[in-house]
């Protein structure tokens, strides 16, 4: 079949909207019509050339939501018409890593996903005679995509696609880090470095966990009001701090934070996040709508990256 997609032909180049060929689902695979997809910093990391695993040409995107339009032989967990979210960290439930129950990083799926292909070692996308690589097993910058059955999660049919697509990465990454990984307890003091899409969801997760002080650290003063919407109690702009930032945060948290979250990916910030912590201490509603700051069609996808670089968006969503 033919489908419109935004292709990354080479590192550092704008995405190009083209019509590509997409083979149908094979055994154990699902064909999904994407209705919406978020544009994440991880997509930009690969597009920019910073990703050591980046492959080109590729169809990026991993934060989507859509409808199952066809299934391959053997598929039993979903059917045509089901609404789903693609999963970029699926679990085969059979490899050593999955059976260990110590990690959600499936060794089997990573063996092919990191190479830009399906579990059988081939790509479903092509442009003319050239193979086009998949991305994070999802490729949601295409109107249609094929995924392994284990890489889709069924959702309610009344959930709006342009909102729930964000659950595929940003929401679950931030809130999951607080609730599932750190297991923040009520009354804890939390510091969050970086109030972007991930950081704001960490703030939201800390609020849901019942944290006491939730301190957001960001150079962008416009993030103060946003952070407060999600439960942030204190805002710190490093440019306005006299003296050492770590010492300031230690004082603000009465001896050091119980938990700190570095949501930027900066090595220096990671050190500060560690040093500001306390020595020796090693049905709720999730707000999504305020995090979706911009919506646009696929033709405008490069504008989403511009907004990201300008710091004026939290999450831009592409609708099909």
Coordinates of C-alpha atoms in Angstrom, one line a residue:
X1 CA 0.0 0.0 0.0
X2 CA 1.0 3.7 -0.3
X3 CA 1.2 6.0 2.7
X4 CA 2.3 9.6 3.4
X5 CA 5.2 9.9 5.7
X6 CA 7.8 12.4 6.9
X7 CA 11.2 10.9 6.0
X8 CA 14.6 11.8 7.5
X9 CA 16.9 11.3 4.6
X10 CA 20.1 12.4 6.3
X11 CA 21.3 13.7 9.7
X12 CA 20.7 17.4 10.3
X13 CA 18.3 17.8 7.3
X14 CA 14.6 18.8 7.5
X15 CA 12.1 16.0 7.1
X16 CA 10.6 15.5 3.7
X17 CA 6.9 14.7 3.2
X18 CA 6.7 11.9 0.6
X19 CA 4.6 8.9 -0.4
X20 CA 6.2 5.6 0.5
X21 CA 5.4 1.9 0.0
X22 CA 4.3 0.0 3.1
X23 CA 4.1 -3.8 3.0
X24 CA 1.2 -5.4 4.9
X25 CA 1.5 -7.2 8.3
X26 CA 3.2 -10.6 8.4
X27 CA 2.6 -13.2 11.0
X28 CA 2.3 -11.7 14.5
X29 CA 2.2 -8.1 13.1
X30 CA -0.4 -5.4 13.1
X31 CA -1.2 -2.6 10.6
X32 CA -2.1 0.7 12.3
X33 CA -3.6 3.9 10.9
X34 CA -2.0 6.7 12.9
X35 CA -4.4 9.5 13.9
X36 CA -2.0 11.6 15.9
X37 CA 1.7 11.6 17.0
X38 CA 3.7 13.7 19.3
X39 CA 7.1 15.2 18.3
X40 CA 9.6 14.3 21.0
X41 CA 13.1 15.5 21.8
X42 CA 14.2 11.9 21.1
X43 CA 13.1 12.3 17.5
X44 CA 15.1 15.4 17.3
X45 CA 18.1 13.7 18.9
X46 CA 18.1 11.2 16.0
X47 CA 17.3 13.7 13.3
X48 CA 20.1 16.0 14.4
X49 CA 22.7 13.3 14.0
X50 CA 23.4 13.0 17.7
X51 CA 22.1 9.5 18.1
X52 CA 24.9 6.9 17.6
X53 CA 22.3 4.4 16.6
X54 CA 20.6 6.7 14.1
X55 CA 20.0 5.2 10.7
X56 CA 18.9 7.0 7.5
X57 CA 16.7 7.1 5.6
X58 CA 14.2 6.5 8.3
X59 CA 10.7 7.4 9.3
X60 CA 11.0 8.8 12.9
X61 CA 8.2 9.2 15.5
X62 CA 7.4 7.0 18.5
X63 CA 4.6 8.8 20.4
X64 CA 1.4 7.9 18.5
X65 CA -2.1 6.7 18.7
X66 CA -4.3 5.2 16.0
X67 CA -6.7 2.4 14.9
X68 CA -5.9 -1.2 13.9
X69 CA -6.8 -1.7 10.2
X70 CA -5.4 -5.1 9.6
X71 CA -3.7 -8.0 11.5
X72 CA -1.4 -10.8 10.4
X73 CA -1.8 -14.5 11.0
X74 CA -1.7 -15.5 14.7
X75 CA -2.6 -12.1 16.2
X76 CA -5.1 -12.5 19.0
X77 CA -4.7 -9.6 21.4
X78 CA -6.1 -6.9 19.1
X79 CA -8.5 -6.9 16.1
X80 CA -9.5 -4.5 13.3
X81 CA -11.1 -1.4 14.7
X82 CA -9.3 -1.4 18.1
X83 CA -7.8 1.8 19.2
X84 CA -4.1 1.4 20.2
X85 CA -0.9 3.2 21.3
X86 CA 2.4 1.9 19.8
X87 CA 5.0 0.8 22.4
X88 CA 8.6 1.5 21.8
X89 CA 9.8 -0.8 24.7
X90 CA 7.6 -3.9 24.1
X91 CA 8.4 -7.2 25.8
X92 CA 8.5 -10.5 24.1
X93 CA 7.9 -12.3 27.4
X94 CA 10.3 -15.2 26.3
X95 CA 13.9 -13.9 26.4
X96 CA 16.2 -14.1 29.4
X97 CA 15.6 -10.4 30.2
X98 CA 11.8 -10.6 30.1
X99 CA 11.7 -13.8 32.1
X100 CA 14.0 -12.3 34.8
X101 CA 11.4 -9.8 35.8
X102 CA 14.2 -7.5 36.7
X103 CA 13.9 -5.2 33.7
X104 CA 11.5 -4.1 31.0
X105 CA 14.3 -3.9 28.4
X106 CA 13.6 -6.8 26.2
X107 CA 16.9 -8.2 24.7
X108 CA 15.1 -9.9 21.8
X109 CA 13.3 -6.9 20.6
X110 CA 16.3 -4.6 20.9
X111 CA 18.4 -7.0 18.7
X112 CA 16.4 -5.9 15.7
X113 CA 14.7 -2.6 16.8
X114 CA 18.1 -0.9 17.1
X115 CA 18.9 -1.9 13.5
X116 CA 15.7 -0.2 12.2
X117 CA 13.9 -3.4 11.2
X118 CA 11.1 -5.6 12.3
X119 CA 11.7 -8.7 14.4
X120 CA 12.2 -10.9 11.3
X121 CA 15.1 -8.6 10.2
X122 CA 13.3 -6.8 7.3
X123 CA 11.7 -3.4 6.9
X124 CA 8.1 -2.9 5.8
X125 CA 8.8 0.6 4.4
X126 CA 10.5 1.4 1.0
X127 CA 10.9 4.3 -1.3
X128 CA 11.3 3.2 -4.9
X129 CA 14.0 0.4 -4.7
X130 CA 15.4 1.8 -1.5
X131 CA 14.7 0.4 2.0
X132 CA 13.5 2.9 4.6
X133 CA 14.3 2.1 8.2
X134 CA 11.8 1.9 11.0
X135 CA 12.4 4.0 14.2
X136 CA 12.1 2.7 17.7
X137 CA 9.8 0.0 16.3
X138 CA 7.1 2.6 15.8
X139 CA 7.6 5.1 12.9
X140 CA 4.6 7.2 13.8
X141 CA 5.6 10.0 11.4
X142 CA 3.8 7.8 8.8
X143 CA 0.0 7.9 8.4
X144 CA 0.2 4.0 8.5
X145 CA 2.7 1.8 10.1
X146 CA 3.3 -1.9 10.9
X147 CA 4.3 -3.1 14.4
X148 CA 4.7 -6.4 16.2
X149 CA 1.6 -7.5 18.1
X150 CA 3.5 -7.1 21.3
X151 CA 4.2 -3.5 20.5
X152 CA 0.6 -2.2 20.7
X153 CA -1.5 -1.4 23.7
X154 CA -5.3 -1.3 23.4
X155 CA -7.0 1.9 24.7
X156 CA -10.5 3.1 25.2
X157 CA -12.3 4.2 22.1
X158 CA -13.5 7.5 23.6
X159 CA -9.9 8.6 24.3
X160 CA -9.0 11.5 22.0
X161 CA -6.0 10.5 19.8
X162 CA -4.4 14.0 19.9
X163 CA -4.1 13.7 23.7
X164 CA -3.5 10.0 24.4
X165 CA -0.6 9.8 21.9
X166 CA 1.5 11.7 24.5
X167 CA 1.0 8.7 26.9
X168 CA 3.2 6.7 24.6
X169 CA 6.4 8.4 25.8
X170 CA 6.4 11.7 27.7
X171 CA 3.7 11.1 30.3
X172 CA 4.7 7.6 31.2
X173 CA 8.4 8.4 31.2
X174 CA 8.0 11.2 33.7
X175 CA 5.3 9.8 36.0
X176 CA 6.7 6.3 35.8
X177 CA 10.1 7.6 37.0
X178 CA 8.4 8.9 40.1
X179 CA 5.8 6.2 40.9
X180 CA 7.5 3.0 39.6
X181 CA 11.3 3.7 39.6
X182 CA 11.9 6.1 42.5
X183 CA 8.8 5.1 44.4
X184 CA 8.5 8.6 45.9
X185 CA 6.6 8.5 49.2
X186 CA 4.2 11.1 50.7
X187 CA 6.0 14.0 52.3
X188 CA 9.2 13.7 50.4
X189 CA 11.1 16.7 49.0
X190 CA 11.7 16.5 45.3
X191 CA 13.9 18.5 42.9
X192 CA 13.2 18.4 39.1
X193 CA 15.9 19.7 36.8
X194 CA 14.3 20.8 33.5
X195 CA 10.6 21.6 33.1
X196 CA 10.1 20.3 29.6
X197 CA 7.7 17.5 28.6
X198 CA 9.4 14.9 30.8
X199 CA 10.1 17.3 33.7
X200 CA 6.5 18.5 33.9
X201 CA 5.3 14.9 34.1
X202 CA 7.8 14.2 36.9
X203 CA 6.3 17.2 38.7
X204 CA 2.9 15.8 38.1
X205 CA 4.0 12.4 39.3
X206 CA 5.5 13.9 42.5
X207 CA 2.2 15.6 43.2
X208 CA 0.3 12.4 42.7
X209 CA 2.7 10.7 45.1
X210 CA 2.0 13.3 47.8
X211 CA 5.4 14.9 47.8
X212 CA 5.9 17.9 50.1
X213 CA 8.2 20.3 48.3
X214 CA 8.4 20.0 44.6
X215 CA 11.1 22.3 43.3
X216 CA 11.5 22.9 39.6
X217 CA 14.8 24.1 38.2
X218 CA 14.8 25.7 34.7
X219 CA 16.5 28.6 32.9
X220 CA 13.2 29.5 31.1
X221 CA 11.1 31.8 33.4
X222 CA 8.0 31.0 31.4
X223 CA 8.1 27.5 32.8
X224 CA 7.3 28.7 36.3
X225 CA 3.6 29.2 35.6
X226 CA 3.4 25.9 33.8
X227 CA 5.1 24.0 36.6
X228 CA 2.7 25.4 39.1
X229 CA -0.2 24.1 37.1
X230 CA 1.1 20.6 37.6
X231 CA 1.9 20.9 41.3
X232 CA 5.3 22.5 41.5
X233 CA 5.7 24.4 44.9
X234 CA 9.0 26.3 44.3
X235 CA 10.7 27.5 41.1
X236 CA 14.4 28.1 40.9
X237 CA 16.1 29.9 37.9
X238 CA 19.9 29.2 38.2
X239 CA 20.6 32.6 36.6
X240 CA 18.9 34.3 39.6
X241 CA 20.7 32.3 42.3
X242 CA 23.6 34.0 44.1
X243 CA 26.4 31.6 44.7
X244 CA 26.3 27.8 44.3
X245 CA 23.0 26.3 43.0
X246 CA 23.5 23.0 44.9
X247 CA 23.9 24.8 48.2
X248 CA 20.8 26.8 47.5
X249 CA 18.8 23.7 46.8
X250 CA 20.1 22.0 49.9
X251 CA 19.0 24.9 52.0
X252 CA 15.6 25.1 50.3
X253 CA 15.0 21.4 51.0
X254 CA 16.1 21.6 54.7
X255 CA 19.3 19.6 54.3
X256 CA 18.9 18.0 50.8
X257 CA 16.2 16.6 48.6
X258 CA 14.9 13.1 49.1
X259 CA 14.7 12.6 45.4
X260 CA 16.1 14.5 42.4
X261 CA 15.2 14.0 38.7
X262 CA 17.5 15.2 35.9
X263 CA 15.2 15.7 32.8
X264 CA 17.5 17.4 30.4
X265 CA 20.3 14.9 29.6
X266 CA 23.1 17.2 30.7
X267 CA 26.1 15.6 32.6
X268 CA 26.7 18.6 34.7
X269 CA 23.1 18.7 35.8
X270 CA 23.3 15.0 36.7
X271 CA 26.1 15.8 39.1
X272 CA 24.1 18.7 40.6
X273 CA 21.0 16.5 40.9
X274 CA 23.1 13.9 42.9
X275 CA 24.8 16.5 45.1
X276 CA 21.6 18.3 46.0
X277 CA 20.1 15.1 47.6
X278 CA 20.1 14.3 51.3
X279 CA 23.4 12.6 52.3
X280 CA 22.9 8.9 53.0
X281 CA 19.3 8.7 51.6
X282 CA 19.6 6.9 48.8
X283 CA -7.5 6.4 40.9
X284 CA -5.9 9.5 40.1
X285 CA -6.4 11.9 37.2
X286 CA -3.4 12.7 34.9
X287 CA -3.5 16.1 33.3
X288 CA -2.5 15.9 29.6
X289 CA -4.4 18.6 27.8
X290 CA -2.2 21.5 29.1
X291 CA 0.9 19.8 27.9
X292 CA -0.2 19.7 24.3
X293 CA 0.7 23.3 23.3
X294 CA 0.6 23.1 19.5
X295 CA -1.2 21.0 16.8
X296 CA -0.4 20.9 13.1
X297 CA -0.8 18.7 10.0
X298 CA 2.0 16.4 8.8
X299 CA 3.0 19.0 6.2
X300 CA 4.1 21.3 9.0
X301 CA 6.1 18.8 11.0
X302 CA 9.4 20.7 10.6
X303 CA 7.7 23.7 12.3
X304 CA 7.3 21.4 15.4
X305 CA 11.1 21.0 15.6
X306 CA 11.5 24.8 15.3
X307 CA 9.1 25.4 18.2
X308 CA 11.0 22.8 20.2
X309 CA 14.3 24.6 19.6
X310 CA 12.8 27.9 20.4
X311 CA 11.6 26.6 23.8
X312 CA 8.0 27.7 23.1
X313 CA 6.4 24.3 23.0
X314 CA 6.0 21.5 25.5
X315 CA 4.6 19.0 23.1
X316 CA 3.6 19.6 19.5
X317 CA 1.2 17.0 18.1
X318 CA 0.8 16.1 14.4
X319 CA -2.7 15.1 13.4
X320 CA -3.5 13.0 10.3

